[in-house]
Amino acid sequence: SSRVLWTLAVTQLDFSAAMSTTRSSVTLKDVAADKFVVAFAAHLKRTGKVEVPKWVDLVKTGVSKELSPYDADWFYIRAASIARKVYMNAGTGLSGLRRYYGGSANRGNRPDKKALASGSVIRAALRNLEALGYVEKDVNGGRRITKEGQQALDRIATQTIKAKL
């Protein structure tokens, strides 16, 4: 009986208000991926420190694609998504990112096969993130987020949460 009353009392509490009073910091893991990627891509574009390659309007994002992306800011979005991926999975390398961003290749009558994403796009995004100091090469292979990168991504995550409320 007391357990049921306690459960009812807990469910009636405003969970978000309780979380905001007990937790002092917000990390990237607390924010929805789509909202964070858009916010971080806007931050990358606003700072002007990301060097967009000249070929960005001509290139496809993988062999499984027929056309280049329609969005003019797609490179910023891809770089933001890669930064989030490296934050969540330390040690992620180029091959793993190519598999993640790849798709299925249409082979006509034959069954579809997994096709890798473009390595040059991912490499260019990683080089830009390394130049900003957000990502570095890991000694065990792959890339990992730096302390400055973690602070920057968590700061944008906090701004995203506050903008949502």
mmCIF file of C-alpha atoms in Angstrom:
data_model
loop_
_atom_site.group_PDB
_atom_site.id
_atom_site.type_symbol
_atom_site.label_atom_id
_atom_site.label_comp_id
_atom_site.label_asym_id
_atom_site.label_seq_id
_atom_site.Cartn_x
_atom_site.Cartn_y
_atom_site.Cartn_z
ATOM 1 C CA SER A 1 0.000 0.000 0.000
ATOM 2 C CA SER A 2 2.776 2.441 0.895
ATOM 3 C CA ARG A 3 4.702 1.344 -2.224
ATOM 4 C CA VAL A 4 1.710 2.191 -4.424
ATOM 5 C CA LEU A 5 1.388 5.615 -2.800
ATOM 6 C CA TRP A 6 5.101 6.244 -3.282
ATOM 7 C CA THR A 7 4.845 5.226 -6.949
ATOM 8 C CA LEU A 8 1.912 7.576 -7.475
ATOM 9 C CA ALA A 9 3.771 10.406 -5.788
ATOM 10 C CA VAL A 10 6.838 9.863 -7.960
ATOM 11 C CA THR A 11 4.824 9.735 -11.188
ATOM 12 C CA GLN A 12 3.063 12.981 -10.308
ATOM 13 C CA LEU A 13 6.352 14.834 -9.932
ATOM 14 C CA ASP A 14 7.539 16.908 -12.837
ATOM 15 C CA PHE A 15 10.490 14.754 -13.897
ATOM 16 C CA SER A 16 12.188 17.426 -15.978
ATOM 17 C CA ALA A 17 12.037 19.937 -13.113
ATOM 18 C CA ALA A 18 13.480 17.331 -10.761
ATOM 19 C CA MET A 19 16.286 16.587 -13.192
ATOM 20 C CA SER A 20 17.106 20.254 -13.698
ATOM 21 C CA THR A 21 17.494 20.827 -9.974
ATOM 22 C CA THR A 22 19.563 17.720 -9.287
ATOM 23 C CA ARG A 23 21.847 17.791 -12.346
ATOM 24 C CA SER A 24 24.122 20.731 -12.836
ATOM 25 C CA SER A 25 25.514 19.829 -16.258
ATOM 26 C CA VAL A 26 24.197 18.577 -19.557
ATOM 27 C CA THR A 27 26.252 16.347 -21.819
ATOM 28 C CA LEU A 28 25.856 15.369 -25.434
ATOM 29 C CA LYS A 29 24.191 12.121 -24.395
ATOM 30 C CA ASP A 30 21.247 14.060 -22.903
ATOM 31 C CA VAL A 31 20.228 15.645 -26.224
ATOM 32 C CA ALA A 32 18.411 14.089 -29.171
ATOM 33 C CA ALA A 33 20.830 13.370 -32.001
ATOM 34 C CA ASP A 34 18.939 15.207 -34.738
ATOM 35 C CA LYS A 35 18.532 18.397 -32.733
ATOM 36 C CA PHE A 36 22.171 18.392 -31.646
ATOM 37 C CA VAL A 37 23.557 17.786 -35.124
ATOM 38 C CA VAL A 38 21.584 20.702 -36.563
ATOM 39 C CA ALA A 39 22.692 22.995 -33.705
ATOM 40 C CA PHE A 40 26.352 21.987 -33.943
ATOM 41 C CA ALA A 41 26.332 22.331 -37.743
ATOM 42 C CA ALA A 42 24.987 25.876 -37.328
ATOM 43 C CA HIS A 43 27.778 26.547 -34.814
ATOM 44 C CA LEU A 44 30.425 25.256 -37.233
ATOM 45 C CA LYS A 45 29.046 27.421 -40.026
ATOM 46 C CA ARG A 46 28.713 30.480 -37.777
ATOM 47 C CA THR A 47 32.321 30.295 -36.557
ATOM 48 C CA GLY A 48 33.661 30.219 -40.109
ATOM 49 C CA LYS A 49 36.658 28.102 -39.100
ATOM 50 C CA VAL A 50 35.622 25.033 -41.098
ATOM 51 C CA GLU A 51 37.283 24.981 -44.495
ATOM 52 C CA VAL A 52 34.726 23.559 -46.914
ATOM 53 C CA PRO A 53 36.438 21.739 -49.805
ATOM 54 C CA LYS A 54 36.029 23.178 -53.304
ATOM 55 C CA TRP A 55 34.552 19.940 -54.613
ATOM 56 C CA VAL A 56 31.715 19.880 -52.064
ATOM 57 C CA ASP A 57 29.015 20.830 -54.607
ATOM 58 C CA LEU A 58 30.106 18.170 -57.106
ATOM 59 C CA VAL A 59 30.738 15.077 -55.003
ATOM 60 C CA LYS A 60 28.387 12.280 -54.025
ATOM 61 C CA THR A 61 28.430 11.069 -50.429
ATOM 62 C CA GLY A 62 28.895 7.447 -51.460
ATOM 63 C CA VAL A 63 28.850 4.960 -54.300
ATOM 64 C CA SER A 64 25.261 4.032 -53.553
ATOM 65 C CA LYS A 65 24.056 7.583 -54.274
ATOM 66 C CA GLU A 66 23.111 8.906 -57.681
ATOM 67 C CA LEU A 67 23.305 12.638 -56.933
ATOM 68 C CA SER A 68 25.060 14.993 -54.572
ATOM 69 C CA PRO A 69 23.053 16.264 -51.557
ATOM 70 C CA TYR A 70 20.497 19.010 -52.211
ATOM 71 C CA ASP A 71 21.237 20.949 -49.017
ATOM 72 C CA ALA A 72 23.991 23.514 -49.542
ATOM 73 C CA ASP A 73 25.164 23.094 -45.925
ATOM 74 C CA TRP A 74 25.386 19.308 -46.004
ATOM 75 C CA PHE A 75 29.124 19.298 -45.277
ATOM 76 C CA TYR A 76 28.590 21.089 -41.959
ATOM 77 C CA ILE A 77 25.869 18.603 -41.039
ATOM 78 C CA ARG A 78 28.113 15.657 -41.897
ATOM 79 C CA ALA A 79 31.003 17.123 -39.876
ATOM 80 C CA ALA A 80 28.692 17.687 -36.889
ATOM 81 C CA SER A 81 27.384 14.143 -37.158
ATOM 82 C CA ILE A 82 30.927 12.760 -37.324
ATOM 83 C CA ALA A 83 31.907 14.788 -34.251
ATOM 84 C CA ARG A 84 28.925 13.315 -32.392
ATOM 85 C CA LYS A 85 29.845 9.790 -33.519
ATOM 86 C CA VAL A 86 33.442 10.178 -32.334
ATOM 87 C CA TYR A 87 32.205 11.600 -28.999
ATOM 88 C CA MET A 88 29.882 8.638 -28.453
ATOM 89 C CA ASN A 89 32.286 5.945 -29.688
ATOM 90 C CA ALA A 90 35.923 6.705 -28.937
ATOM 91 C CA GLY A 91 38.323 4.919 -31.251
ATOM 92 C CA THR A 92 36.021 5.129 -34.255
ATOM 93 C CA GLY A 93 38.067 5.118 -37.424
ATOM 94 C CA LEU A 94 37.555 5.989 -41.031
ATOM 95 C CA SER A 95 36.418 2.478 -41.979
ATOM 96 C CA GLY A 96 33.791 2.387 -39.248
ATOM 97 C CA LEU A 97 32.469 5.794 -40.269
ATOM 98 C CA ARG A 98 32.366 4.715 -43.926
ATOM 99 C CA ARG A 99 30.287 1.696 -42.921
ATOM 100 C CA TYR A 100 27.972 3.802 -40.762
ATOM 101 C CA TYR A 101 27.290 6.456 -43.394
ATOM 102 C CA GLY A 102 27.100 3.948 -46.243
ATOM 103 C CA GLY A 103 23.922 2.587 -47.724
ATOM 104 C CA SER A 104 22.666 -0.217 -49.895
ATOM 105 C CA ALA A 105 23.791 -0.268 -53.503
ATOM 106 C CA ASN A 106 21.065 -0.897 -56.057
ATOM 107 C CA ARG A 107 22.370 -3.616 -58.345
ATOM 108 C CA GLY A 108 19.372 -3.989 -60.637
ATOM 109 C CA ASN A 109 17.839 -7.495 -60.521
ATOM 110 C CA ARG A 110 20.486 -8.757 -58.153
ATOM 111 C CA PRO A 111 20.062 -8.329 -54.391
ATOM 112 C CA ASP A 112 21.290 -5.107 -52.849
ATOM 113 C CA LYS A 113 24.660 -5.082 -51.134
ATOM 114 C CA LYS A 114 26.131 -2.819 -48.506
ATOM 115 C CA ALA A 115 28.037 0.054 -50.079
ATOM 116 C CA LEU A 116 30.524 2.230 -48.221
ATOM 117 C CA ALA A 117 30.288 6.001 -47.950
ATOM 118 C CA SER A 118 32.828 8.286 -49.555
ATOM 119 C CA GLY A 119 36.111 8.225 -47.670
ATOM 120 C CA SER A 120 37.263 11.615 -48.930
ATOM 121 C CA VAL A 121 34.217 13.387 -47.478
ATOM 122 C CA ILE A 122 34.723 11.780 -44.072
ATOM 123 C CA ARG A 123 38.480 12.406 -44.191
ATOM 124 C CA ALA A 124 37.941 16.084 -45.014
ATOM 125 C CA ALA A 125 35.457 16.451 -42.154
ATOM 126 C CA LEU A 126 37.831 14.720 -39.722
ATOM 127 C CA ARG A 127 40.720 16.962 -40.812
ATOM 128 C CA ASN A 128 38.580 20.051 -40.194
ATOM 129 C CA LEU A 129 37.574 18.774 -36.756
ATOM 130 C CA GLU A 130 41.231 18.049 -35.972
ATOM 131 C CA ALA A 131 42.228 21.558 -37.098
ATOM 132 C CA LEU A 132 39.607 22.995 -34.727
ATOM 133 C CA GLY A 133 41.067 20.871 -31.925
ATOM 134 C CA TYR A 134 37.871 18.878 -31.339
ATOM 135 C CA VAL A 135 39.184 15.486 -32.506
ATOM 136 C CA GLU A 136 42.598 13.814 -32.359
ATOM 137 C CA LYS A 137 44.099 10.531 -33.469
ATOM 138 C CA ASP A 138 43.948 7.817 -30.845
ATOM 139 C CA VAL A 139 47.115 5.860 -29.992
ATOM 140 C CA ASN A 140 45.132 2.620 -30.359
ATOM 141 C CA GLY A 141 43.837 3.600 -33.792
ATOM 142 C CA GLY A 142 40.878 5.635 -34.905
ATOM 143 C CA ARG A 143 39.924 9.037 -33.562
ATOM 144 C CA ARG A 144 38.832 10.300 -30.185
ATOM 145 C CA ILE A 145 37.390 13.522 -28.862
ATOM 146 C CA THR A 146 39.732 15.990 -27.158
ATOM 147 C CA LYS A 147 39.030 17.781 -23.897
ATOM 148 C CA GLU A 148 38.331 21.019 -25.789
ATOM 149 C CA GLY A 149 36.077 19.135 -28.188
ATOM 150 C CA GLN A 150 34.133 17.568 -25.344
ATOM 151 C CA GLN A 151 33.654 20.978 -23.729
ATOM 152 C CA ALA A 152 32.510 22.531 -27.008
ATOM 153 C CA LEU A 153 30.066 19.728 -27.790
ATOM 154 C CA ASP A 154 28.669 19.750 -24.249
ATOM 155 C CA ARG A 155 28.279 23.542 -24.416
ATOM 156 C CA ILE A 156 26.263 23.265 -27.638
ATOM 157 C CA ALA A 157 24.223 20.444 -26.064
ATOM 158 C CA THR A 158 23.413 22.699 -23.098
ATOM 159 C CA GLN A 159 22.357 25.500 -25.441
ATOM 160 C CA THR A 160 20.178 23.046 -27.386
ATOM 161 C CA ILE A 161 18.425 21.879 -24.202
ATOM 162 C CA LYS A 162 17.849 25.470 -23.039
ATOM 163 C CA ALA A 163 16.522 26.516 -26.452
ATOM 164 C CA LYS A 164 14.083 23.593 -26.412
ATOM 165 C CA LEU A 165 12.660 24.593 -23.028
#
